[in-house]
Short mmCIF file of C-alpha atoms and ligand atoms in Angstrom, two decimals:
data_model
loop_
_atom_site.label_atom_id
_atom_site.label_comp_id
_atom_site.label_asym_id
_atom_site.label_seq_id
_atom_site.Cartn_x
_atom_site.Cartn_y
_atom_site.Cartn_z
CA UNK A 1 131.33 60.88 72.61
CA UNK A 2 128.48 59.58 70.48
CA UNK A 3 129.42 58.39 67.14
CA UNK A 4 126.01 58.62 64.74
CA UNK A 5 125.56 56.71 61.55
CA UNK A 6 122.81 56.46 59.04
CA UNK A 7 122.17 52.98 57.63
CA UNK A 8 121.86 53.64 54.10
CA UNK A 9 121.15 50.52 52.93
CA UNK A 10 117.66 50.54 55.08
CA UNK A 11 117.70 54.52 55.02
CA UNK A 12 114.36 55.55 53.08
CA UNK A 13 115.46 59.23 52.87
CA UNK A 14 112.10 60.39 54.09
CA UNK A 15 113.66 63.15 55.59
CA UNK A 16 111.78 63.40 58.86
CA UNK A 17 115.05 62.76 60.90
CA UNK A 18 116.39 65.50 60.15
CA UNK A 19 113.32 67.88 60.39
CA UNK A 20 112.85 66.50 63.98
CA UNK A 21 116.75 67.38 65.31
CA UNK A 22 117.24 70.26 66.76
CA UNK A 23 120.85 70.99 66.25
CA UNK A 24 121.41 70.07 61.79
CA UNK A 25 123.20 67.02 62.63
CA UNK A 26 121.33 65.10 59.71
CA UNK A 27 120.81 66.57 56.16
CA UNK A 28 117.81 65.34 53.98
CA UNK A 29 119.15 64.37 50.26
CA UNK A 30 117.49 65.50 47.06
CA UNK A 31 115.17 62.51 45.31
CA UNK A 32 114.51 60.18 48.34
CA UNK A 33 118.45 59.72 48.81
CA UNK A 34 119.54 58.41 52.17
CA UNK A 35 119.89 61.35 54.63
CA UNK A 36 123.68 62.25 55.11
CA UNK A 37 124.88 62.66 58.82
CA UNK A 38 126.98 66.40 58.60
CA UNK A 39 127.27 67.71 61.82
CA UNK A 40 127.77 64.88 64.30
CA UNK A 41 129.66 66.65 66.51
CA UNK A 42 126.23 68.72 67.95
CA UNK A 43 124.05 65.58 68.80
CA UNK A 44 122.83 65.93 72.08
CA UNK A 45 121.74 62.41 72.77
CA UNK A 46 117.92 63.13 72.38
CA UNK A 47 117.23 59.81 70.51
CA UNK A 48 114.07 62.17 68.45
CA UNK A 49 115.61 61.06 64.95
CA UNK A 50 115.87 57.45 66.37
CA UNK A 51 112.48 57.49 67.31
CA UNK A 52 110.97 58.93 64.59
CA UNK A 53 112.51 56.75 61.73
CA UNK A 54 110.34 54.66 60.34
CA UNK A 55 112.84 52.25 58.67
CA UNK A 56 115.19 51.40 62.02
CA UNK A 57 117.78 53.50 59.70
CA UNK A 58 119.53 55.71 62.74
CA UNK A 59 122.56 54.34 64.51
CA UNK A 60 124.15 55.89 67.66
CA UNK A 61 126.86 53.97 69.31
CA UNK A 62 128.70 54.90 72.31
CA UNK A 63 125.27 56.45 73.56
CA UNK A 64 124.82 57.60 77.39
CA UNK A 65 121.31 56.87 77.99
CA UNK A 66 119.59 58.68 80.91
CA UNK A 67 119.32 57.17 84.40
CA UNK A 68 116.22 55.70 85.12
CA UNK A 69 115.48 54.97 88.71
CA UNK A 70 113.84 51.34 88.83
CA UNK A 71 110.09 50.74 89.72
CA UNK A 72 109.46 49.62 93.01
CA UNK A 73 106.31 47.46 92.74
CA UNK A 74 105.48 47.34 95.89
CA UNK A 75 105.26 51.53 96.24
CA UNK A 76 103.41 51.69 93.53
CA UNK A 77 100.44 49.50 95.12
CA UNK A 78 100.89 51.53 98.20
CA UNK A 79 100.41 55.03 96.45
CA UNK A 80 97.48 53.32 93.87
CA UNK A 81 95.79 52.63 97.40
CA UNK A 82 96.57 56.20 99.07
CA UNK A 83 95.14 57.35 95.37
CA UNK B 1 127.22 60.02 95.80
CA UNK B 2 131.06 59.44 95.73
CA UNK B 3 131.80 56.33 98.25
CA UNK B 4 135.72 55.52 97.93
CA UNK B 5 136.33 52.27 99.71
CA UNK B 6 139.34 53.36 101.49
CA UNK B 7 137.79 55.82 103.21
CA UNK B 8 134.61 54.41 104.79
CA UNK B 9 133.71 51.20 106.20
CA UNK B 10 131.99 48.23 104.95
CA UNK B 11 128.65 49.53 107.25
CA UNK B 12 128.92 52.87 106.63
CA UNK B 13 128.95 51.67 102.35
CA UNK B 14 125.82 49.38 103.49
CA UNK B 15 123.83 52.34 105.27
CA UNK B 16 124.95 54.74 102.76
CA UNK B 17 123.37 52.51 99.98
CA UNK B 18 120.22 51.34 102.18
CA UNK B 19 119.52 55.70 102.14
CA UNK B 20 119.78 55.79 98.53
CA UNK B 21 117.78 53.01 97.93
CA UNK B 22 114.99 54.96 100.38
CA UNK B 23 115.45 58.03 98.48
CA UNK B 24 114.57 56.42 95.07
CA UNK B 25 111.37 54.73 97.03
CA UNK B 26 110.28 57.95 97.77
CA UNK B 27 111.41 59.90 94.66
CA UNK B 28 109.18 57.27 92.73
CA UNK B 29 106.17 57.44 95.06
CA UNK B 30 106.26 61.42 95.10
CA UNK B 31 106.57 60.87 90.52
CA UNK B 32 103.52 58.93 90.93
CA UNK B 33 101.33 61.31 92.81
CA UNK B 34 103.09 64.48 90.58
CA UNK B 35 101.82 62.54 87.57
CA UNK B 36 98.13 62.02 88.91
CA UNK B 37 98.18 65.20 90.10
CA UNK B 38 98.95 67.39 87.09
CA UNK B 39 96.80 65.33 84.40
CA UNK B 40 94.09 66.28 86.75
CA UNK B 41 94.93 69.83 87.17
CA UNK B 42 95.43 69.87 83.07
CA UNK B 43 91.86 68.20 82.55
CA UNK B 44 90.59 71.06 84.73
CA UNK B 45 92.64 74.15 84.10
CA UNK B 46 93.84 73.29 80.26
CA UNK B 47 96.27 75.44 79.06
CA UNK B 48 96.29 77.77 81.61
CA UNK B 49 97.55 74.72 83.82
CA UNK B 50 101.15 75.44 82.29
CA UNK B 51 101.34 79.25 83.51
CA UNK B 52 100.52 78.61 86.49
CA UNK B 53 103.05 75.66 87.30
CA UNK B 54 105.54 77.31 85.95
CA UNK B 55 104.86 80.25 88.32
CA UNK B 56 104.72 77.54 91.23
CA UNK B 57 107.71 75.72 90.28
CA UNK B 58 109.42 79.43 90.62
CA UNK B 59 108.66 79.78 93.67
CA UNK B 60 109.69 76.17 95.12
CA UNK B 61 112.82 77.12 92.59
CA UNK B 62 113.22 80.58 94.61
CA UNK B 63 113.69 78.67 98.30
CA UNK B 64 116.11 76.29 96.76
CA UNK B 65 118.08 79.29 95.56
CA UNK B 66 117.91 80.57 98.87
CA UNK B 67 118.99 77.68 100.08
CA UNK B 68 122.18 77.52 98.06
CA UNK B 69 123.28 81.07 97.99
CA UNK B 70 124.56 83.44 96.28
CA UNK B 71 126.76 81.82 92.89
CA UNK B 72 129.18 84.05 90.86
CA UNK B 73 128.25 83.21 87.77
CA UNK B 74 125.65 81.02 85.45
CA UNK B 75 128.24 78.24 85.43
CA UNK B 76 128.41 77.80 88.95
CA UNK B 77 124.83 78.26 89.56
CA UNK B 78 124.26 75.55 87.14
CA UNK B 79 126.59 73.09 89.06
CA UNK B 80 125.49 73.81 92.52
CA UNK B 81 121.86 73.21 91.50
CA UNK B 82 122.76 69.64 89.77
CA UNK B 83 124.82 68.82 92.75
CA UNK B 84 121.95 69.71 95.15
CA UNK B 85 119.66 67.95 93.06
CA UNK B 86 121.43 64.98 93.04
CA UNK B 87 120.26 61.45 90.79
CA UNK B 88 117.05 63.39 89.73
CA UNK B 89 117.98 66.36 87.50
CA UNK B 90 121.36 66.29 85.38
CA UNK B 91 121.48 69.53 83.73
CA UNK B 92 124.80 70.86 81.71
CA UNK B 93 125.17 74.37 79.86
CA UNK B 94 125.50 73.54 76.16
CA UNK B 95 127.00 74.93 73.12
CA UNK B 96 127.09 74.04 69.01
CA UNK B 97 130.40 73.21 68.14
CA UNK B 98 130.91 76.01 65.81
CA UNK B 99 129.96 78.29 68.91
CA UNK B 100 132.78 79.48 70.94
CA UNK B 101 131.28 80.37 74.15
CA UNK B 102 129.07 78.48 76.28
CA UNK B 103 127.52 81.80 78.20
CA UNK B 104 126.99 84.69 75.84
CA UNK B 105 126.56 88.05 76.62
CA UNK B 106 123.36 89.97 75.57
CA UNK B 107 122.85 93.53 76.08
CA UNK B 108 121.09 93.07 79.39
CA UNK B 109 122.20 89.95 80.64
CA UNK B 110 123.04 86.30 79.45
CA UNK B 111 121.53 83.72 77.20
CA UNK B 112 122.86 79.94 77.16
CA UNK B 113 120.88 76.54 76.22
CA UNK B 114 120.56 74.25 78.56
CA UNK B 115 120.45 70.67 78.24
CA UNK B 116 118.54 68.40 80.51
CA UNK B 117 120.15 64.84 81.00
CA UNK B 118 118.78 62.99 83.19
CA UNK B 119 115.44 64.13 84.35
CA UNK B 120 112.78 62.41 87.02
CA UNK B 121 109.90 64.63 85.21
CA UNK B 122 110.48 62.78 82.03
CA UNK B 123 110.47 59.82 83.72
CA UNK B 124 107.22 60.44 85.34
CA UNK B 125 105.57 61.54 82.24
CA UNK B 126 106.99 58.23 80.25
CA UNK B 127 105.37 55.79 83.03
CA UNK B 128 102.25 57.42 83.09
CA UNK B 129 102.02 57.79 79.66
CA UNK B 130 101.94 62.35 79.93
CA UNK B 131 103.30 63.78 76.74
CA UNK B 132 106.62 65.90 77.02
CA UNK B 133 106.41 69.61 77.27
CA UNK B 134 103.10 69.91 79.41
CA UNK B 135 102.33 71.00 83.11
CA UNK B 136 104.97 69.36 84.33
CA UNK B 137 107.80 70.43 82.35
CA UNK B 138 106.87 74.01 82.76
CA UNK B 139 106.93 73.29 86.31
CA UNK B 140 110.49 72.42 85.80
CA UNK B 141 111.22 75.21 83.79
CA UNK B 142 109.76 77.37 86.81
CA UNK B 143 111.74 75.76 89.56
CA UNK B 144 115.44 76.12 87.54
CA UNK B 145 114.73 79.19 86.59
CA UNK B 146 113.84 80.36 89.84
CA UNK B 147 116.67 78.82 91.44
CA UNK B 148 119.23 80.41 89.15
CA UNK B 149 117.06 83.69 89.67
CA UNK B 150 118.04 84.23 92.96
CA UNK B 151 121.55 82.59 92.83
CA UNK B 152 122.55 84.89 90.14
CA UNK B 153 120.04 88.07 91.72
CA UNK B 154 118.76 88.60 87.97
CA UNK B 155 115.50 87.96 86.50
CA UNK B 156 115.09 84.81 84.23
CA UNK B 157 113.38 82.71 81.23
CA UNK B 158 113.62 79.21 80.63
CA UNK B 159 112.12 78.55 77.10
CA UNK B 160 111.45 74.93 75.49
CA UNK B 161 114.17 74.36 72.47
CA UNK B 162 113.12 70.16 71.82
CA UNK B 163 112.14 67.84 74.08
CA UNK B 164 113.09 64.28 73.54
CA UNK B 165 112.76 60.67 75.09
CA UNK B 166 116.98 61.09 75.82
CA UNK B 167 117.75 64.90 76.36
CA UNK B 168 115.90 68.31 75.92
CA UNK B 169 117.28 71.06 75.06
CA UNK B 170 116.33 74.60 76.70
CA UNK B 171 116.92 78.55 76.25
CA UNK B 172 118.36 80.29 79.10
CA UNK B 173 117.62 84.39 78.93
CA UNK B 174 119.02 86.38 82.50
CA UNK B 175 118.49 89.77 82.66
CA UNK B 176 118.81 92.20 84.94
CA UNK B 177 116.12 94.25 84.36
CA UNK B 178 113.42 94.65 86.76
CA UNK B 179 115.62 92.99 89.47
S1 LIG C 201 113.88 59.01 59.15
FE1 LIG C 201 115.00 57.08 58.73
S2 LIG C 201 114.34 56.52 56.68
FE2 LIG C 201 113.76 58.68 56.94
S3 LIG C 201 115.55 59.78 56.16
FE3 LIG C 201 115.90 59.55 58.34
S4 LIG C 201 117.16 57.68 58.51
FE4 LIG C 201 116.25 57.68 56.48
S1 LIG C 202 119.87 62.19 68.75
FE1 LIG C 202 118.83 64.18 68.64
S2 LIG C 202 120.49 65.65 68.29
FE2 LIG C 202 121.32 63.62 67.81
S3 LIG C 202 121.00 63.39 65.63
FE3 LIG C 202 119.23 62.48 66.62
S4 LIG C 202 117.69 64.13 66.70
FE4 LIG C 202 119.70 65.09 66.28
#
């Protein structure tokens, strides 16, 4: 299961981590203190708070990141053509 | 695809993997002309673009049903269709933690969230650049919740919850009114 940390030494407590989760895993501090992880247990994997942070602050190990079927140059110059 | 190696032989592994490897081709080349396809129809159509995918991915969501049968329950219907849809959709019912049933019970029907995994529109919109929840999702939307219409012969509602780059999350309402 994924394990999610915050980085506090890095962690800006901006807050906008855990406005974009959808499921209260992260908890914005009072005075700019770094966000506190309290629900880990309801991450879904969406990577949002990762994306959003602004200070490379969010950790997730033991992540499964989504398949993603490889790009096969060559059908892409064939459909660009058909296109 | 489940290959065990004591079952088949060394060709039948090769040809097995050769047809995967064509079915990604094509999955990619049919992303490609999705993606061209629906920024046009969204330049045209706007926001009326989204109602009316949605209503066509029902309907390509209805003959899959059909195609699968009759399921038992939302649990089942949800398996079947990730099965059928193979490497391009992986969709699971899921829950908060606190929460102790997956499928609740509403006065008419059933509501559960539904999280999306592993999906080829989200692909599709990261490679040509397509924000999340546009035409295309709600075409999604359309076609799973047309499939599980007729699997589970009630009427349905897939609603965005958050869409992200790893996972979105979705709100299943069946009922079966107006069935
Ligand atoms: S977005 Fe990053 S910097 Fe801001 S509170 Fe969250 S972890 Fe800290
Ligand atoms: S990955 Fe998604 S669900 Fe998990 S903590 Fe980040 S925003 Fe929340």
């Amino acid at each position: 299961m994924v394990q999610i940390e915050v980085d506090e030494s890095l962690c800006k407590g901006c807050g906008m981590c855990a406005d974009v989760c959808p499921t209260g895993v992260l908890e914005k501090q009072e005075n700019f203190e770094p966000t506190k992880v309290v629900n880990p247990d309801d991450c879904i994997q969406c990577l949002s708070c990762l994306e959003i942070c602004p200070a490379y602050a969010v950790i997730h190990k033991e992540l499964i990141p989504v398949r993603r079927l490889q790009i096969e140059t060559s059908t892409l110059d064939m459909i660009k053509k058909i296109l | 695809m489940v290959i065990k190696r004591e079952t088949y032989t060394d060709y039948e592994i090769e040809f097995a993997m050769r047809e995967k490897e064509d079915f990604e081709k094509s999955m990619q080349a049919l992303m490609d002309i999705v993606g061209a396809t629906v920024s046009t129809l969204e330049s045209v159509a706007g926001m009326g673009a989204r109602a009316m995918s949605y209503m066509a991915g029902k309907n390509i969501g209805k003959r899959i049903g059909r195609m699968i049968g009759r399921k038992p329950d939302v649990e089942t219907a949800i398996d079947a269709l990730t099965d059928l849809m193979g490497d391009a959709w992986k969709i699971e019912i899921w829950k908060p933690a606190t929460e102790k049933e997956l499928v609740k019970k509403t006065d008419k029907g059933f509501q559960c969230k539904l999280l999306f995994r592993d999906c080829i529109v989200r692909q599709t919109l990261e490679r040509e650049a397509i924000p999340q929840k546009g035409t295309m999702c709600y075409l999604t939307n359309g076609y799973v919740c047309g499939a599980l219409e007729v699997m589970l012969g009630m009427r349905g509602k897939l609603d965005f919850l958050h869409s992200g780059n790893n996972a979105c999350l979705k709100d299943l309402n069946l009922t079966r009114e107006g069935v």
